[in-house]
mmCIF file of C-alpha atoms and ligand atoms in Angstrom:
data_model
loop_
_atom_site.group_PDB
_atom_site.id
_atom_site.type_symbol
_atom_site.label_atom_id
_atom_site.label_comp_id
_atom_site.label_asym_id
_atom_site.label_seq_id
_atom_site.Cartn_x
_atom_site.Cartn_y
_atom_site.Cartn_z
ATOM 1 C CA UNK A 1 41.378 166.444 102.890
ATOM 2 C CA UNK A 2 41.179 164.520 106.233
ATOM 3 C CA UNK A 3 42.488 166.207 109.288
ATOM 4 C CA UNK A 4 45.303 164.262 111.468
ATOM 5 C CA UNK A 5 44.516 162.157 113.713
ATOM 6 C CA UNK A 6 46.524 159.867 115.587
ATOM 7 C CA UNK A 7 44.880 157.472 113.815
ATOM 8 C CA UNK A 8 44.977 158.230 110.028
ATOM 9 C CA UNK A 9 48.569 160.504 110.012
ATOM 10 C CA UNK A 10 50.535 157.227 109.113
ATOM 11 C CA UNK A 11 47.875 156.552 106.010
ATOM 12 C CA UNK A 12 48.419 160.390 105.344
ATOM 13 C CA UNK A 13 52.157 159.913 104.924
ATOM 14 C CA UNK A 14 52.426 157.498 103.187
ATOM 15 C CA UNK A 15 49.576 158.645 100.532
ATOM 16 C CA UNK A 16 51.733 161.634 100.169
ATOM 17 C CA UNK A 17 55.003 160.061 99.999
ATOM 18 C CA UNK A 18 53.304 157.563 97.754
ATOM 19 C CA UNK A 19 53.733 160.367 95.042
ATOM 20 C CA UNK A 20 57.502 160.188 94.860
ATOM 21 C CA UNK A 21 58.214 160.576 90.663
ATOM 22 C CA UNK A 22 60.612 157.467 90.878
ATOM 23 C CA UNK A 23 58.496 154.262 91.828
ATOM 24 C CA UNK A 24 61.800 152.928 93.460
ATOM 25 C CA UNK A 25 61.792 156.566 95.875
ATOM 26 C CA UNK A 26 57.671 155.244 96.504
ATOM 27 C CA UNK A 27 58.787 152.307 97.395
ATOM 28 C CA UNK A 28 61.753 153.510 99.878
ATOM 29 C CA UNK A 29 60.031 156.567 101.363
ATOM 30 C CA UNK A 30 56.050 154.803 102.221
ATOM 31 C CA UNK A 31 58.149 151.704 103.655
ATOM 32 C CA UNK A 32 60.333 154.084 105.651
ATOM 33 C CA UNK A 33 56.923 156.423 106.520
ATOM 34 C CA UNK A 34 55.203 153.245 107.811
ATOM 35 C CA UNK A 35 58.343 151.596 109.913
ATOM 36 C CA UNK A 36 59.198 154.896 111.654
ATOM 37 C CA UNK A 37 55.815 155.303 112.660
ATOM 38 C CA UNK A 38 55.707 151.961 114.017
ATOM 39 C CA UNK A 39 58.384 152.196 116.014
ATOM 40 C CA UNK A 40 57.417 155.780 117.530
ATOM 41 C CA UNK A 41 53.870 153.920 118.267
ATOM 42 C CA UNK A 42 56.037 150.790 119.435
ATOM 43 C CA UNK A 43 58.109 152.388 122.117
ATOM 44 C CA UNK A 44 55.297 155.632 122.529
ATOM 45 C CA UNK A 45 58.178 157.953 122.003
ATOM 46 C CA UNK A 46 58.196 160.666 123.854
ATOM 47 C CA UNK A 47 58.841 164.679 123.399
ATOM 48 C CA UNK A 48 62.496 164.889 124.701
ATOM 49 C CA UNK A 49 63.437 161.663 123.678
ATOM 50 C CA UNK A 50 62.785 162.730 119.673
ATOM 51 C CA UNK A 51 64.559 166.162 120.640
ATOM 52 C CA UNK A 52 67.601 163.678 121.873
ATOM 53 C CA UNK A 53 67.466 161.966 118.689
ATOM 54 C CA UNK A 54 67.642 164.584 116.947
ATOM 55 C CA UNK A 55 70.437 166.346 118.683
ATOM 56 C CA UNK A 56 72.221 163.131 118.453
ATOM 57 C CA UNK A 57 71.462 163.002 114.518
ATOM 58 C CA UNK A 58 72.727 166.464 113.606
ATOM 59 C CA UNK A 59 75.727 166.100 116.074
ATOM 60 C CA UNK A 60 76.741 163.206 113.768
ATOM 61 C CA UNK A 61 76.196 164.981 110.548
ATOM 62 C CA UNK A 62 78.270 167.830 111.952
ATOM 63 C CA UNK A 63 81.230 165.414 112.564
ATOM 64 C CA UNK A 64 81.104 164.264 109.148
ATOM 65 C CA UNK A 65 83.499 165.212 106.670
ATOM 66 C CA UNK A 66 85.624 163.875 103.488
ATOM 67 C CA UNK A 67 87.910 162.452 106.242
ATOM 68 C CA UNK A 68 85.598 161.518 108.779
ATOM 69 C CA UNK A 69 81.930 159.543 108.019
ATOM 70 C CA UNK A 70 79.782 159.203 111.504
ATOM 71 C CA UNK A 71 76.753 158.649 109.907
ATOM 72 C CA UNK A 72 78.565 155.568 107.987
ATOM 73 C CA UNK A 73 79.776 154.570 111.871
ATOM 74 C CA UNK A 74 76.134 154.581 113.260
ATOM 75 C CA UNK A 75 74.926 152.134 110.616
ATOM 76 C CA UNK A 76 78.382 149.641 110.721
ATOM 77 C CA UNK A 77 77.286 150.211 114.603
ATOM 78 C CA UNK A 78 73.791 148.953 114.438
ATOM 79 C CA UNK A 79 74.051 146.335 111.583
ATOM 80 C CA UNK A 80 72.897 148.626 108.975
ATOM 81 C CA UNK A 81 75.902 148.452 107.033
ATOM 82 C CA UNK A 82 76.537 144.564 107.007
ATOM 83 C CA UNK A 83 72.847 143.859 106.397
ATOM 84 C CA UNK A 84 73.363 145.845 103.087
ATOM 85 C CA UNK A 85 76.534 143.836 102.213
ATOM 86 C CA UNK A 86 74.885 140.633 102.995
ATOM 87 C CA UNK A 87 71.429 141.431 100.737
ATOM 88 C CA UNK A 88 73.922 142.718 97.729
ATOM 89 C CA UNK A 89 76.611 139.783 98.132
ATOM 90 C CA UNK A 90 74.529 137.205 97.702
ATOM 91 C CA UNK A 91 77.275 134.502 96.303
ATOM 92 C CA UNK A 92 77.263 130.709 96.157
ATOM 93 C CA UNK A 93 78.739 128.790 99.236
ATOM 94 C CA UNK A 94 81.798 128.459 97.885
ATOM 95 C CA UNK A 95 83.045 132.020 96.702
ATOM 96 C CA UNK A 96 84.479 134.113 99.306
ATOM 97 C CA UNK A 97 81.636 136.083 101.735
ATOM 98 C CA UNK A 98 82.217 139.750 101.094
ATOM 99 C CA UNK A 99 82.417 141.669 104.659
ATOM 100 C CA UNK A 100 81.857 145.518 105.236
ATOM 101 C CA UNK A 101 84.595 148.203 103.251
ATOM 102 C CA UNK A 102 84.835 150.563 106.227
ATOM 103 C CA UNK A 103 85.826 154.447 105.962
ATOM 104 C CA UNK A 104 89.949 153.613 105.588
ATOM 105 C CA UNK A 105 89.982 152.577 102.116
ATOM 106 C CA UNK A 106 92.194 154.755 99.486
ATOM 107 C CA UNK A 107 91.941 154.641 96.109
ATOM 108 C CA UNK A 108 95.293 154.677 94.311
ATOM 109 C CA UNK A 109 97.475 152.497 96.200
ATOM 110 C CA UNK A 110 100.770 151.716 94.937
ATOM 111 C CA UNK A 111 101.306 148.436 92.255
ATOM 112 C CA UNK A 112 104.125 146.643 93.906
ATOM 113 C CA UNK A 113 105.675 143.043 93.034
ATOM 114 C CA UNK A 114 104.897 139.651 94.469
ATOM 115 C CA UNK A 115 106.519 139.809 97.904
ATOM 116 C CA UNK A 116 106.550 143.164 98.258
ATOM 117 C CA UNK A 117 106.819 144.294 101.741
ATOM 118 C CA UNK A 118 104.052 146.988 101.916
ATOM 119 C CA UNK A 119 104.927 147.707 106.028
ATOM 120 C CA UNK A 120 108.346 149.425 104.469
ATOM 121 C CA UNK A 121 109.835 148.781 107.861
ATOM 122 C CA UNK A 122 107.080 149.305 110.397
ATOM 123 C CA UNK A 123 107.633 147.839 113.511
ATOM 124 C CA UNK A 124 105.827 144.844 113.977
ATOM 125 C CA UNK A 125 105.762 140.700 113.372
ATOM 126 C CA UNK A 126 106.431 139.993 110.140
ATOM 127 C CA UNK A 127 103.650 138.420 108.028
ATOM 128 C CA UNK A 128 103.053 136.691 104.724
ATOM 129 C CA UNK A 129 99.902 135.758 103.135
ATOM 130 C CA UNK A 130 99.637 134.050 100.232
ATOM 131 C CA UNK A 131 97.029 131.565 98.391
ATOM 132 C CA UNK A 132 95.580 131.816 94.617
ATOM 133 C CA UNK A 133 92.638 133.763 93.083
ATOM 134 C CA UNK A 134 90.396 131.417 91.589
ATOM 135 C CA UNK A 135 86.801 131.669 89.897
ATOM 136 C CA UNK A 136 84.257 129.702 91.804
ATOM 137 C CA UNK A 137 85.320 126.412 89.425
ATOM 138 C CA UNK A 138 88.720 126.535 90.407
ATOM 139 C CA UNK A 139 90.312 128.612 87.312
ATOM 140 C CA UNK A 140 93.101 130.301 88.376
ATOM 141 C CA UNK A 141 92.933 134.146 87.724
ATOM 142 C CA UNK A 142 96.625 135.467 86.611
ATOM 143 C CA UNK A 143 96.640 139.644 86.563
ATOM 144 C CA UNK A 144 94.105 139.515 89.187
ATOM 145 C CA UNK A 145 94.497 143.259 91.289
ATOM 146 C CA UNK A 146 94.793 142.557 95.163
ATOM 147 C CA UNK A 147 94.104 145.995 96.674
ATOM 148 C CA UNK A 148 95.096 145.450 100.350
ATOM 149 C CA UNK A 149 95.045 147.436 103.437
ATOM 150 C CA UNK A 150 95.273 147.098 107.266
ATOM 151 C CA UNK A 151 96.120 148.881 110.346
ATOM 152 C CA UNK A 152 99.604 148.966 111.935
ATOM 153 C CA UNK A 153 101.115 146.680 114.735
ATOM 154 C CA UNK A 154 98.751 149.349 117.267
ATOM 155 C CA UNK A 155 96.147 149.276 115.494
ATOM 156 C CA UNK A 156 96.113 152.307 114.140
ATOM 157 C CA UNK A 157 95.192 153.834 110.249
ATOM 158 C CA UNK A 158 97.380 156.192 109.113
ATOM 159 C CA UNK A 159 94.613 158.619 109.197
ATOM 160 C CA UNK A 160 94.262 158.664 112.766
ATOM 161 C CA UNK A 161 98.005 159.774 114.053
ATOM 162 C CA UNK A 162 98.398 163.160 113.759
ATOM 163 C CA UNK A 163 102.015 162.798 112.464
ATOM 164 C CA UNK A 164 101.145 161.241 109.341
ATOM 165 C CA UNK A 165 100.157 162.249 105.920
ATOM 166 C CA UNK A 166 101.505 159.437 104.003
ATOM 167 C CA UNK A 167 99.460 156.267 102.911
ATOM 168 C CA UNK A 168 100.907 153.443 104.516
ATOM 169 C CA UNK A 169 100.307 150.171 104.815
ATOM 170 C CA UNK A 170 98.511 149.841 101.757
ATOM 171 C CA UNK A 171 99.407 148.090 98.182
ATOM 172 C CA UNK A 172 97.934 146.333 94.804
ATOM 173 C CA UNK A 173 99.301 143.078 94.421
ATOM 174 C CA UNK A 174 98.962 141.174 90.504
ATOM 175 C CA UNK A 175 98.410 137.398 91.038
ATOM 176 C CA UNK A 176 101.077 135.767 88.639
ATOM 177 C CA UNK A 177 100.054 133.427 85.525
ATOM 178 C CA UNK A 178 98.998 130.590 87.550
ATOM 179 C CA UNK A 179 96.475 132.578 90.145
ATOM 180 C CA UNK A 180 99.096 132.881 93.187
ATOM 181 C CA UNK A 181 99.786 136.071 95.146
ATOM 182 C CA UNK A 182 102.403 137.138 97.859
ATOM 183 C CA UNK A 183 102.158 139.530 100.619
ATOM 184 C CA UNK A 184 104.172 140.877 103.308
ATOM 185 C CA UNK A 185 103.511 142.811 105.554
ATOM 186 C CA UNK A 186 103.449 143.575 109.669
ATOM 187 C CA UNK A 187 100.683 142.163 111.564
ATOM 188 C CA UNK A 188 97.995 144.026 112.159
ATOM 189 C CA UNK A 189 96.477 144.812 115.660
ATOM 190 C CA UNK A 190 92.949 145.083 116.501
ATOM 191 C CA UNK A 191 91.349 148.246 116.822
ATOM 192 C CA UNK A 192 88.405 150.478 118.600
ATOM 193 C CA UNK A 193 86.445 152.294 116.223
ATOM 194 C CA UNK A 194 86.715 156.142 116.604
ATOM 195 C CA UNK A 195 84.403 156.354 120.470
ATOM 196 C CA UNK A 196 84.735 160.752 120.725
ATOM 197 C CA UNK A 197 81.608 161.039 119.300
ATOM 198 C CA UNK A 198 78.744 160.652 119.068
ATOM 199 C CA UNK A 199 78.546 156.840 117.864
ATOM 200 C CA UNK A 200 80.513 156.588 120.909
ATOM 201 C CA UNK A 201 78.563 158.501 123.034
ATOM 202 C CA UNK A 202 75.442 156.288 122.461
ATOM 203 C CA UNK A 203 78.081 152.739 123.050
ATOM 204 C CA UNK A 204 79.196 153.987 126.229
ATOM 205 C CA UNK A 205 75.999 154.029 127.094
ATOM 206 C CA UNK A 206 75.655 149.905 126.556
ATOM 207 C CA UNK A 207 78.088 146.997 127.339
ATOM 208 C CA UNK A 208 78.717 146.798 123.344
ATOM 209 C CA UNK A 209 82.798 146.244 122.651
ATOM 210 C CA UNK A 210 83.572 148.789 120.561
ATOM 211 C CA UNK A 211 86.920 146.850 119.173
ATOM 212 C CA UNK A 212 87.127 145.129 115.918
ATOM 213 C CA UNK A 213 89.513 141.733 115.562
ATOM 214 C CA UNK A 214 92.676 141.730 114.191
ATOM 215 C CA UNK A 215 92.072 141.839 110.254
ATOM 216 C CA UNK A 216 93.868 142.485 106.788
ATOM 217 C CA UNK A 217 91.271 144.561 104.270
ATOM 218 C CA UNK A 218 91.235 143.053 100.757
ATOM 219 C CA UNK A 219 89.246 144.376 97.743
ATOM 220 C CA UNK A 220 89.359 142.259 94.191
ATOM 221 C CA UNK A 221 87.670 143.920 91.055
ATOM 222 C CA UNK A 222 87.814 141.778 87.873
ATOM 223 C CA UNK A 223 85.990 141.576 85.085
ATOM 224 C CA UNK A 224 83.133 139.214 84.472
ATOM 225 C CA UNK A 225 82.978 138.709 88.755
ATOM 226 C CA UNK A 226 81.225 140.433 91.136
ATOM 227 C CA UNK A 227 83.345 142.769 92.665
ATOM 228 C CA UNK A 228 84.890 141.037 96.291
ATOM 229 C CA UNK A 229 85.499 143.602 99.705
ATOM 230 C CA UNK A 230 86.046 141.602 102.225
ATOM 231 C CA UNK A 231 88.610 140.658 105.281
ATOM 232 C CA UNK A 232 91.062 138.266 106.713
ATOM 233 C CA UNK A 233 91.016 137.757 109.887
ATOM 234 C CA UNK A 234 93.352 136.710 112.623
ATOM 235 C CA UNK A 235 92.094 133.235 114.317
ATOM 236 C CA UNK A 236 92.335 132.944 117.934
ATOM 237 C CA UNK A 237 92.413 136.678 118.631
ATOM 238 C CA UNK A 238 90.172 138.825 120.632
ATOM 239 C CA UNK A 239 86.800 140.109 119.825
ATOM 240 C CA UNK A 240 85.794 137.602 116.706
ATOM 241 C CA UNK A 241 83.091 136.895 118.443
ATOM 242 C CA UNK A 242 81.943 140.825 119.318
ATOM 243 C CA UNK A 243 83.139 142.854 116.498
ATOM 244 C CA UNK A 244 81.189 146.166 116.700
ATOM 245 C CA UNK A 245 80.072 145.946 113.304
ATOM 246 C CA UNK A 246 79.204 142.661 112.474
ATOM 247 C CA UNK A 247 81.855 142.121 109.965
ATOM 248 C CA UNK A 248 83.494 138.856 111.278
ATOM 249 C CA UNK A 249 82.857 135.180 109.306
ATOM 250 C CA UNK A 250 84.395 131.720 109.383
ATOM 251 C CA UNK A 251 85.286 131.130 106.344
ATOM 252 C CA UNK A 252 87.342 134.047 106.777
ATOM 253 C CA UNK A 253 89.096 133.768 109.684
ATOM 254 C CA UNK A 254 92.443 132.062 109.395
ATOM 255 C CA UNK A 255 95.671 131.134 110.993
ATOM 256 C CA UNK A 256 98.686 133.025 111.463
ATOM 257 C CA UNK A 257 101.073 129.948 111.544
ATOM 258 C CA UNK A 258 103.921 130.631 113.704
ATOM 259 C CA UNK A 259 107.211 130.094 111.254
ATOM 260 C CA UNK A 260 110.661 130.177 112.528
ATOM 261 C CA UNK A 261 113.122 132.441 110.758
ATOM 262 C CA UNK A 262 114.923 131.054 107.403
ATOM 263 C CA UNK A 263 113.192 130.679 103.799
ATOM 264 C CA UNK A 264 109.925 132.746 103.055
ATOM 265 C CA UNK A 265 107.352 131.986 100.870
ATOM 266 C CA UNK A 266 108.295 134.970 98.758
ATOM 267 C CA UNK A 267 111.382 132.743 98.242
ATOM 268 C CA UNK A 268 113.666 135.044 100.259
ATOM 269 C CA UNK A 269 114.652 134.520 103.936
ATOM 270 C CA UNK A 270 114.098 136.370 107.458
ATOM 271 C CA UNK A 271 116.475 136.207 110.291
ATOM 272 C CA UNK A 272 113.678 136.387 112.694
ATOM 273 C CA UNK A 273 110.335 134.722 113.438
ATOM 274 C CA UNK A 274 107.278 135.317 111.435
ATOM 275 C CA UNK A 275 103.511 134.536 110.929
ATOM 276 C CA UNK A 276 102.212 132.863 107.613
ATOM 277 C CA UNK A 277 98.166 132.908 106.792
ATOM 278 C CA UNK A 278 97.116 131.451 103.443
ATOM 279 C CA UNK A 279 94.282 131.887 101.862
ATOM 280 C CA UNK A 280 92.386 131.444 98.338
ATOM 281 C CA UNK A 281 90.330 134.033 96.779
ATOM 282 C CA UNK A 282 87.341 132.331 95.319
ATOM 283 C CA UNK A 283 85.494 134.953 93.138
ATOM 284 C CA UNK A 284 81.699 134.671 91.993
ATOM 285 C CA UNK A 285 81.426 135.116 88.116
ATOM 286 C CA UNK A 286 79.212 137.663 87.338
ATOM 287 C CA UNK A 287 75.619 136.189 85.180
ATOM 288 C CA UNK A 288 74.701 138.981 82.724
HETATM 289 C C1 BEZ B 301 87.577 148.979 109.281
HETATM 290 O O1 BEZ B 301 87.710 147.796 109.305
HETATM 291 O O2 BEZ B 301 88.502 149.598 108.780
HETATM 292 C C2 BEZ B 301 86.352 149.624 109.890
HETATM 293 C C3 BEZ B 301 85.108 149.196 109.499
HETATM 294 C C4 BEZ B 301 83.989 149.800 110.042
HETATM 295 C C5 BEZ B 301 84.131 150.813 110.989
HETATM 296 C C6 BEZ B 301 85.387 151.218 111.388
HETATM 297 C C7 BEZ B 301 86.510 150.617 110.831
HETATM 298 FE FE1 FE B 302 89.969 147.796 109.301
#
């Protein structure tokens, strides 16, 4: 056995991690062996500064719970996250991009017809989306499951007022025979991500926004397509350009057309003012 030098310690490593059982954990742990080391040689990290990081790494884990994910935070933070959507969402031009899922998602939402208003009464602008779901050669997809979610007219989950322990704001629309879908809902405001720890310790400490744009969440399993989590978001509004985790695209920002009040798309009518986005789901058929 050869004693450690600075020299021959990264070799060491990754000799020894080289013996992982699963060639796939190999293949992870001597590429993450010879990167760290890198970057400790790159920047000649010092004593205090690896204490720091490791403070800062267990004072995230500690945060974490079921309800709250820091660690998932620090990678949407850094790029981590989106860079894993983009290298497993690899569809053809014309599908719709996937974006990042985020830690507000719920299983179980509630089915609830075409035009359903899912804001049950929330304060807020009205707003309708609608559009088809299509395959990526223009079928229509009827029974197609729309799980949607969003923040409120704040920009606020329901998770993070202390009042609340209902879902809200959150519903499974069924695209009819012919593809189309109907939503209503409030618009949604955009948001800070959660800055009292340590994630937001370490932005304070830059001139990073730490707000997200105005978006809508949407997530579309069907059979025989890859499954689609991704966004709408609000054109013209603030921080498109800066979202803190990297999750904004064209082809997925849209317009909130200004609509005076009288017939809906739903069919119905409003008495008041209200914003209209439309938008068709393009999904990527799945090869195997
Ligand atoms: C969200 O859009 O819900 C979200 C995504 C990443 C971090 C925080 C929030
Ligand atoms: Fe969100």
């Amino acid at each position: 056995m050869a004693f450690v030098n600075e020299d021959n310690i990264t070799e060491l490593a990754l000799r020894r991690w080289g013996t992982a059982h699963s060639p796939r954990l190999a293949q992870l742990m001597t590429a993450l062996v010879r990167h760290i080391h890198e970057f400790a040689r790159e920047v000649e990290l010092t004593d205090d500064e690896w204490l720091a990081a490791i403070e800062w790494l267990t004072a995230t884990g500690q945060l974490s719970d079921e309800k709250r994910q820091e660690f998932i935070l620090a990678s949407d933070v850094i790029g981590l996250s989106m860079l894993v959507v983009q290298l497993n969402n690899r569809f053809s031009p014309t599908a719709t991009p996937a974006t990042v899922l985020g830690p507000f998602h719920i299983d179980g939402s509630p089915p609830v017809p075409f035009g359903h208003d899912m804001s049950d009464g929330l304060p807020g602008k009205p707003l309708f989306i609608t559009g088809k779901v299509t395959d990526t050669g223009g079928k229509p997809m009827p029974s197609a499951v729309l799980d949607v979610w969003q923040a409120d007219s704040d920009g606020y989950y329901e998770s993070q007022i202390a009042e609340i322990d209902e879902a809200r704001l959150r519903a499974k629309y069924q695209t009819r025979e012919d593809g189309t879908y109907c939503i209503r809902t409030v618009a949604p405001l955009g948001y800070s991500i959660p800055m009292d720890g340590p994630v937001g310790d370490l932005i304070k400490k830059t001139d990073i926004s730490h707000f997200r744009p105005a978006h809508v969440h949407f997530l579309i399993d069907e059979p025989g397509h890859h499954k689609l989590i991704t966004h709408l978001f609000q054109d013209g509004v603030e921080y498109l350009d800066t979202d803190v985790v990297f999750g904004t695209k064209d082809a997925l920002v849209v317009e909130f057309v200004e609509r005076p009040a009288g017939p809906t798309p739903d069919g119905g009518q409003l008495d008041q003012p209200y914003l209209h986005a439309t938008y068709d789901f393009v999904l990527e058929p799945t090869t195997d």
